């Protein structure tokens, strides 16, 4: 499979996997949390963007008014990146234990049951998943704060929308591809190295997820689809590059 198309292939597999018998009960909580939180963030985004941009553009001196056509899309991309981080962090913290369990069930199905996971209870797995999620969100937050700082530095802030875009792609890949790797207790830093060594898969997955977030209705079910798709990508491509089973 061409690596650049691995992201779309993973999401196509994710859509198929979540409707299989025995999977639906692990999809329910991530699905509901995604719908509720995404609806709230869409409302927040519309209000923030319209109010903040109108005020910012209105504050420009007359001699800079011609820049409004450029500022609007750049500021929109930056704002979307920030809101995307907020949505991702909130939804993922709530659904982390369920996403970990869904990834485990999907991988077991894909490998025909021929896979071993750490011997732990459901409560131990839930605690481990939550701790890993907090580690990921702290990793993301430090970079979000840096991007916010860049966004307020004159001239330099012209590149901030592109940095937000790249960060969003990387964040989405790391967020979801981490679930199957965490189930095998692969360390956080080792997980990042694996994603970097498989960077075409990483970029393709993150970019596909980013684009699908703007597709109505599909974005409502995107979280469990992304978990299942990331697990498929782990089984089909990423783990085989390191001989992990």
mmCIF file of C-alpha atoms in Angstrom:
data_model
loop_
_atom_site.group_PDB
_atom_site.id
_atom_site.type_symbol
_atom_site.label_atom_id
_atom_site.label_comp_id
_atom_site.label_asym_id
_atom_site.label_seq_id
_atom_site.Cartn_x
_atom_site.Cartn_y
_atom_site.Cartn_z
ATOM 1 C CA UNK A 1 0.000 0.000 0.000
ATOM 2 C CA UNK A 2 1.317 3.448 -0.879
ATOM 3 C CA UNK A 3 2.188 5.117 2.402
ATOM 4 C CA UNK A 4 0.629 8.444 1.510
ATOM 5 C CA UNK A 5 -2.779 6.739 1.256
ATOM 6 C CA UNK A 6 -2.446 4.843 4.520
ATOM 7 C CA UNK A 7 -4.471 7.488 6.373
ATOM 8 C CA UNK A 8 -7.583 7.243 4.166
ATOM 9 C CA UNK A 9 -7.231 3.445 4.172
ATOM 10 C CA UNK A 10 -7.063 3.432 7.978
ATOM 11 C CA UNK A 11 -10.239 5.491 8.321
ATOM 12 C CA UNK A 12 -12.038 3.339 5.748
ATOM 13 C CA UNK A 13 -11.096 0.320 7.865
ATOM 14 C CA UNK A 14 -12.177 2.162 11.014
ATOM 15 C CA UNK A 15 -15.679 2.742 9.660
ATOM 16 C CA UNK A 16 -15.982 -0.970 8.853
ATOM 17 C CA UNK A 17 -14.590 -2.151 12.181
ATOM 18 C CA UNK A 18 -16.836 -0.178 14.536
ATOM 19 C CA UNK A 19 -20.013 -1.760 13.125
ATOM 20 C CA UNK A 20 -18.803 -5.340 13.535
ATOM 21 C CA UNK A 21 -20.678 -7.567 16.017
ATOM 22 C CA UNK A 22 -19.246 -7.174 19.502
ATOM 23 C CA UNK A 23 -17.684 -3.766 18.852
ATOM 24 C CA UNK A 24 -20.657 -1.483 19.294
ATOM 25 C CA UNK A 25 -20.695 -1.586 23.101
ATOM 26 C CA UNK A 26 -17.126 -0.259 23.182
ATOM 27 C CA UNK A 27 -18.066 2.540 20.778
ATOM 28 C CA UNK A 28 -21.002 3.971 22.745
ATOM 29 C CA UNK A 29 -19.213 6.138 25.338
ATOM 30 C CA UNK A 30 -16.599 7.607 22.926
ATOM 31 C CA UNK A 31 -19.401 8.275 20.442
ATOM 32 C CA UNK A 32 -21.674 10.079 22.918
ATOM 33 C CA UNK A 33 -18.827 12.100 24.434
ATOM 34 C CA UNK A 34 -17.651 13.077 20.954
ATOM 35 C CA UNK A 35 -21.112 14.277 19.905
ATOM 36 C CA UNK A 36 -21.727 16.314 23.061
ATOM 37 C CA UNK A 37 -18.282 17.902 23.282
ATOM 38 C CA UNK A 38 -17.957 18.549 19.546
ATOM 39 C CA UNK A 39 -21.338 20.284 19.486
ATOM 40 C CA UNK A 40 -20.216 22.523 22.332
ATOM 41 C CA UNK A 41 -16.904 23.371 20.691
ATOM 42 C CA UNK A 42 -18.537 24.150 17.344
ATOM 43 C CA UNK A 43 -20.777 26.659 19.110
ATOM 44 C CA UNK A 44 -17.778 28.071 20.985
ATOM 45 C CA UNK A 45 -15.706 28.315 17.804
ATOM 46 C CA UNK A 46 -18.369 30.235 15.900
ATOM 47 C CA UNK A 47 -18.783 32.738 18.724
ATOM 48 C CA UNK A 48 -15.063 33.159 19.392
ATOM 49 C CA UNK A 49 -14.042 33.550 15.773
ATOM 50 C CA UNK A 50 -16.772 35.987 14.805
ATOM 51 C CA UNK A 51 -16.366 38.187 17.895
ATOM 52 C CA UNK A 52 -12.577 38.140 18.160
ATOM 53 C CA UNK A 53 -11.861 38.620 14.457
ATOM 54 C CA UNK A 54 -14.358 41.427 14.008
ATOM 55 C CA UNK A 55 -12.855 43.255 16.983
ATOM 56 C CA UNK A 56 -9.275 42.664 15.875
ATOM 57 C CA UNK A 57 -9.823 43.762 12.274
ATOM 58 C CA UNK A 58 -11.815 46.780 13.465
ATOM 59 C CA UNK A 59 -8.882 47.860 15.636
ATOM 60 C CA UNK A 60 -6.464 48.018 12.693
ATOM 61 C CA UNK A 61 -5.429 51.522 11.597
ATOM 62 C CA UNK A 62 -6.814 52.664 8.262
ATOM 63 C CA UNK A 63 -3.506 52.246 6.480
ATOM 64 C CA UNK A 64 -3.487 48.513 7.401
ATOM 65 C CA UNK A 65 -7.112 47.857 6.518
ATOM 66 C CA UNK A 66 -6.061 46.241 3.239
ATOM 67 C CA UNK A 67 -4.581 43.360 5.282
ATOM 68 C CA UNK A 68 -8.007 42.233 6.469
ATOM 69 C CA UNK A 69 -8.282 39.772 3.550
ATOM 70 C CA UNK A 70 -5.035 38.114 4.727
ATOM 71 C CA UNK A 71 -5.607 38.309 8.475
ATOM 72 C CA UNK A 72 -8.997 36.625 8.340
ATOM 73 C CA UNK A 73 -7.848 33.213 6.972
ATOM 74 C CA UNK A 74 -4.608 33.235 8.987
ATOM 75 C CA UNK A 75 -6.411 34.007 12.227
ATOM 76 C CA UNK A 76 -9.093 31.442 11.380
ATOM 77 C CA UNK A 77 -6.515 28.667 10.980
ATOM 78 C CA UNK A 78 -4.835 29.640 14.264
ATOM 79 C CA UNK A 79 -8.143 29.740 16.114
ATOM 80 C CA UNK A 80 -9.192 26.395 14.672
ATOM 81 C CA UNK A 81 -5.915 24.869 15.843
ATOM 82 C CA UNK A 82 -6.455 26.120 19.384
ATOM 83 C CA UNK A 83 -10.082 24.992 19.475
ATOM 84 C CA UNK A 84 -9.115 21.625 18.004
ATOM 85 C CA UNK A 85 -6.628 21.151 20.819
ATOM 86 C CA UNK A 86 -9.261 22.043 23.425
ATOM 87 C CA UNK A 87 -11.802 19.646 21.941
ATOM 88 C CA UNK A 88 -9.239 16.870 21.585
ATOM 89 C CA UNK A 89 -8.024 17.248 25.159
ATOM 90 C CA UNK A 90 -11.511 17.321 26.697
ATOM 91 C CA UNK A 91 -12.977 14.441 24.696
ATOM 92 C CA UNK A 92 -9.898 12.260 25.026
ATOM 93 C CA UNK A 93 -9.649 12.627 28.803
ATOM 94 C CA UNK A 94 -13.255 11.523 29.201
ATOM 95 C CA UNK A 95 -13.083 8.635 26.749
ATOM 96 C CA UNK A 96 -9.472 7.470 27.309
ATOM 97 C CA UNK A 97 -10.262 4.186 29.148
ATOM 98 C CA UNK A 98 -12.965 3.283 26.618
ATOM 99 C CA UNK A 99 -10.707 4.121 23.674
ATOM 100 C CA UNK A 100 -7.988 1.890 25.096
ATOM 101 C CA UNK A 101 -10.452 -0.966 25.461
ATOM 102 C CA UNK A 102 -11.800 -0.419 21.936
ATOM 103 C CA UNK A 103 -8.256 -0.489 20.525
ATOM 104 C CA UNK A 104 -7.610 -3.758 22.365
ATOM 105 C CA UNK A 105 -10.753 -5.408 21.008
ATOM 106 C CA UNK A 106 -10.070 -4.197 17.470
ATOM 107 C CA UNK A 107 -6.499 -5.498 17.516
ATOM 108 C CA UNK A 108 -7.627 -8.849 18.907
ATOM 109 C CA UNK A 109 -10.142 -9.102 16.061
ATOM 110 C CA UNK A 110 -7.597 -8.119 13.409
ATOM 111 C CA UNK A 111 -5.062 -10.643 14.655
ATOM 112 C CA UNK A 112 -7.650 -13.412 15.014
ATOM 113 C CA UNK A 113 -7.155 -13.506 18.766
ATOM 114 C CA UNK A 114 -3.447 -14.266 18.339
ATOM 115 C CA UNK A 115 -2.185 -11.367 20.432
ATOM 116 C CA UNK A 116 -1.242 -10.996 24.071
ATOM 117 C CA UNK A 117 -1.793 -7.917 26.219
ATOM 118 C CA UNK A 118 -0.497 -7.156 29.725
ATOM 119 C CA UNK A 119 -2.344 -9.129 32.380
ATOM 120 C CA UNK A 120 -4.419 -6.471 34.155
ATOM 121 C CA UNK A 121 -7.948 -5.853 35.334
ATOM 122 C CA UNK A 122 -10.292 -3.435 33.571
ATOM 123 C CA UNK A 123 -9.868 -0.925 36.420
ATOM 124 C CA UNK A 124 -6.070 -1.167 36.141
ATOM 125 C CA UNK A 125 -6.298 -0.657 32.389
ATOM 126 C CA UNK A 126 -8.596 2.345 32.870
ATOM 127 C CA UNK A 127 -6.144 3.922 35.332
ATOM 128 C CA UNK A 128 -3.199 3.265 33.021
ATOM 129 C CA UNK A 129 -5.065 4.777 30.054
ATOM 130 C CA UNK A 130 -5.979 7.875 32.048
ATOM 131 C CA UNK A 131 -2.399 8.367 33.253
ATOM 132 C CA UNK A 132 -1.114 8.034 29.700
ATOM 133 C CA UNK A 133 -3.741 10.510 28.511
ATOM 134 C CA UNK A 134 -2.621 13.062 31.089
ATOM 135 C CA UNK A 135 0.970 12.578 29.919
ATOM 136 C CA UNK A 136 -0.088 13.200 26.316
ATOM 137 C CA UNK A 137 -2.098 16.295 27.183
ATOM 138 C CA UNK A 138 0.786 17.790 29.149
ATOM 139 C CA UNK A 139 3.030 17.130 26.132
ATOM 140 C CA UNK A 140 0.494 18.912 23.884
ATOM 141 C CA UNK A 141 -0.154 21.792 26.295
ATOM 142 C CA UNK A 142 3.483 22.873 26.403
ATOM 143 C CA UNK A 143 3.494 23.172 22.623
ATOM 144 C CA UNK A 144 0.137 24.938 22.536
ATOM 145 C CA UNK A 145 1.444 27.590 24.919
ATOM 146 C CA UNK A 146 4.484 28.107 22.688
ATOM 147 C CA UNK A 147 2.261 28.445 19.610
ATOM 148 C CA UNK A 148 0.055 30.936 21.427
ATOM 149 C CA UNK A 149 3.133 32.989 22.282
ATOM 150 C CA UNK A 150 4.266 32.942 18.649
ATOM 151 C CA UNK A 151 0.767 33.995 17.563
ATOM 152 C CA UNK A 152 1.157 37.305 19.436
ATOM 153 C CA UNK A 153 4.634 38.213 18.178
ATOM 154 C CA UNK A 154 4.404 40.716 15.289
ATOM 155 C CA UNK A 155 5.690 39.496 11.911
ATOM 156 C CA UNK A 156 6.616 36.095 13.361
ATOM 157 C CA UNK A 157 2.911 35.418 13.905
ATOM 158 C CA UNK A 158 2.449 35.289 10.130
ATOM 159 C CA UNK A 159 3.812 31.728 10.191
ATOM 160 C CA UNK A 160 1.761 30.684 13.243
ATOM 161 C CA UNK A 161 -1.218 29.382 11.179
ATOM 162 C CA UNK A 162 1.086 26.969 9.352
ATOM 163 C CA UNK A 163 2.624 25.878 12.660
ATOM 164 C CA UNK A 164 -0.866 25.329 14.105
ATOM 165 C CA UNK A 165 -1.788 23.257 11.063
ATOM 166 C CA UNK A 166 1.302 21.053 11.330
ATOM 167 C CA UNK A 167 0.854 20.717 15.077
ATOM 168 C CA UNK A 168 -2.780 19.669 14.631
ATOM 169 C CA UNK A 169 -1.810 16.899 12.205
ATOM 170 C CA UNK A 170 0.922 15.615 14.510
ATOM 171 C CA UNK A 171 -1.316 15.858 17.582
ATOM 172 C CA UNK A 172 -4.143 13.874 15.994
ATOM 173 C CA UNK A 173 -1.785 11.122 14.846
ATOM 174 C CA UNK A 174 -0.043 10.875 18.190
ATOM 175 C CA UNK A 175 -3.353 10.977 20.044
ATOM 176 C CA UNK A 176 -4.912 7.973 18.335
ATOM 177 C CA UNK A 177 -1.946 5.857 17.266
ATOM 178 C CA UNK A 178 -0.872 5.890 20.893
ATOM 179 C CA UNK A 179 -3.868 3.780 22.024
ATOM 180 C CA UNK A 180 -2.749 0.462 20.488
ATOM 181 C CA UNK A 181 0.873 1.124 21.430
ATOM 182 C CA UNK A 182 -0.033 1.932 25.027
ATOM 183 C CA UNK A 183 -1.933 -1.369 25.172
ATOM 184 C CA UNK A 184 1.431 -3.041 24.566
ATOM 185 C CA UNK A 185 3.025 -0.770 27.203
ATOM 186 C CA UNK A 186 5.296 0.922 24.681
ATOM 187 C CA UNK A 187 6.775 3.952 26.417
ATOM 188 C CA UNK A 188 5.661 7.452 25.477
ATOM 189 C CA UNK A 189 9.038 8.511 24.069
ATOM 190 C CA UNK A 190 9.482 5.231 22.214
ATOM 191 C CA UNK A 191 6.021 5.715 20.738
ATOM 192 C CA UNK A 192 7.063 9.131 19.388
ATOM 193 C CA UNK A 193 10.191 7.625 17.804
ATOM 194 C CA UNK A 194 8.103 4.981 16.065
ATOM 195 C CA UNK A 195 5.749 7.592 14.664
ATOM 196 C CA UNK A 196 8.679 9.663 13.411
ATOM 197 C CA UNK A 197 10.255 6.629 11.752
ATOM 198 C CA UNK A 198 6.888 5.970 10.066
ATOM 199 C CA UNK A 199 6.318 9.634 9.328
ATOM 200 C CA UNK A 200 4.417 9.124 6.051
ATOM 201 C CA UNK A 201 1.834 7.012 7.869
ATOM 202 C CA UNK A 202 1.760 9.562 10.683
ATOM 203 C CA UNK A 203 1.193 12.553 8.391
ATOM 204 C CA UNK A 204 -1.350 10.727 6.225
ATOM 205 C CA UNK A 205 -3.395 9.621 9.237
ATOM 206 C CA UNK A 206 -3.332 13.026 10.933
ATOM 207 C CA UNK A 207 -4.175 14.920 7.751
ATOM 208 C CA UNK A 208 -7.100 12.598 6.962
ATOM 209 C CA UNK A 209 -8.454 13.020 10.486
ATOM 210 C CA UNK A 210 -8.058 16.799 10.276
ATOM 211 C CA UNK A 211 -10.015 17.009 7.023
ATOM 212 C CA UNK A 212 -12.775 14.655 8.187
ATOM 213 C CA UNK A 213 -13.401 16.849 11.226
ATOM 214 C CA UNK A 214 -14.979 19.412 8.894
ATOM 215 C CA UNK A 215 -17.364 16.922 7.268
ATOM 216 C CA UNK A 216 -20.842 17.221 8.870
ATOM 217 C CA UNK A 217 -22.200 14.097 10.588
ATOM 218 C CA UNK A 218 -19.011 12.133 9.930
ATOM 219 C CA UNK A 219 -17.224 14.303 12.493
ATOM 220 C CA UNK A 220 -19.759 13.204 15.103
ATOM 221 C CA UNK A 221 -18.593 9.584 14.979
ATOM 222 C CA UNK A 222 -14.959 10.323 14.235
ATOM 223 C CA UNK A 223 -13.446 9.456 17.616
ATOM 224 C CA UNK A 224 -14.249 5.711 17.688
ATOM 225 C CA UNK A 225 -13.551 5.496 13.949
ATOM 226 C CA UNK A 226 -10.116 7.070 14.518
ATOM 227 C CA UNK A 227 -9.339 4.651 17.373
ATOM 228 C CA UNK A 228 -10.294 1.643 15.235
ATOM 229 C CA UNK A 229 -8.498 3.057 12.178
ATOM 230 C CA UNK A 230 -5.338 3.814 14.152
ATOM 231 C CA UNK A 231 -5.360 0.270 15.527
ATOM 232 C CA UNK A 232 -5.719 -1.107 12.000
ATOM 233 C CA UNK A 233 -2.762 1.027 10.898
ATOM 234 C CA UNK A 234 -0.743 -0.209 13.872
ATOM 235 C CA UNK A 235 -1.451 -3.839 13.025
ATOM 236 C CA UNK A 236 -1.087 -3.511 9.257
ATOM 237 C CA UNK A 237 1.885 -1.164 9.003
ATOM 238 C CA UNK A 238 3.488 0.378 12.072
ATOM 239 C CA UNK A 239 3.948 -2.698 14.281
ATOM 240 C CA UNK A 240 5.279 -4.805 11.412
ATOM 241 C CA UNK A 241 8.095 -2.320 10.878
ATOM 242 C CA UNK A 242 9.319 -3.149 14.379
ATOM 243 C CA UNK A 243 8.080 -6.761 14.509
ATOM 244 C CA UNK A 244 5.696 -6.028 17.403
ATOM 245 C CA UNK A 245 2.740 -8.313 17.930
#
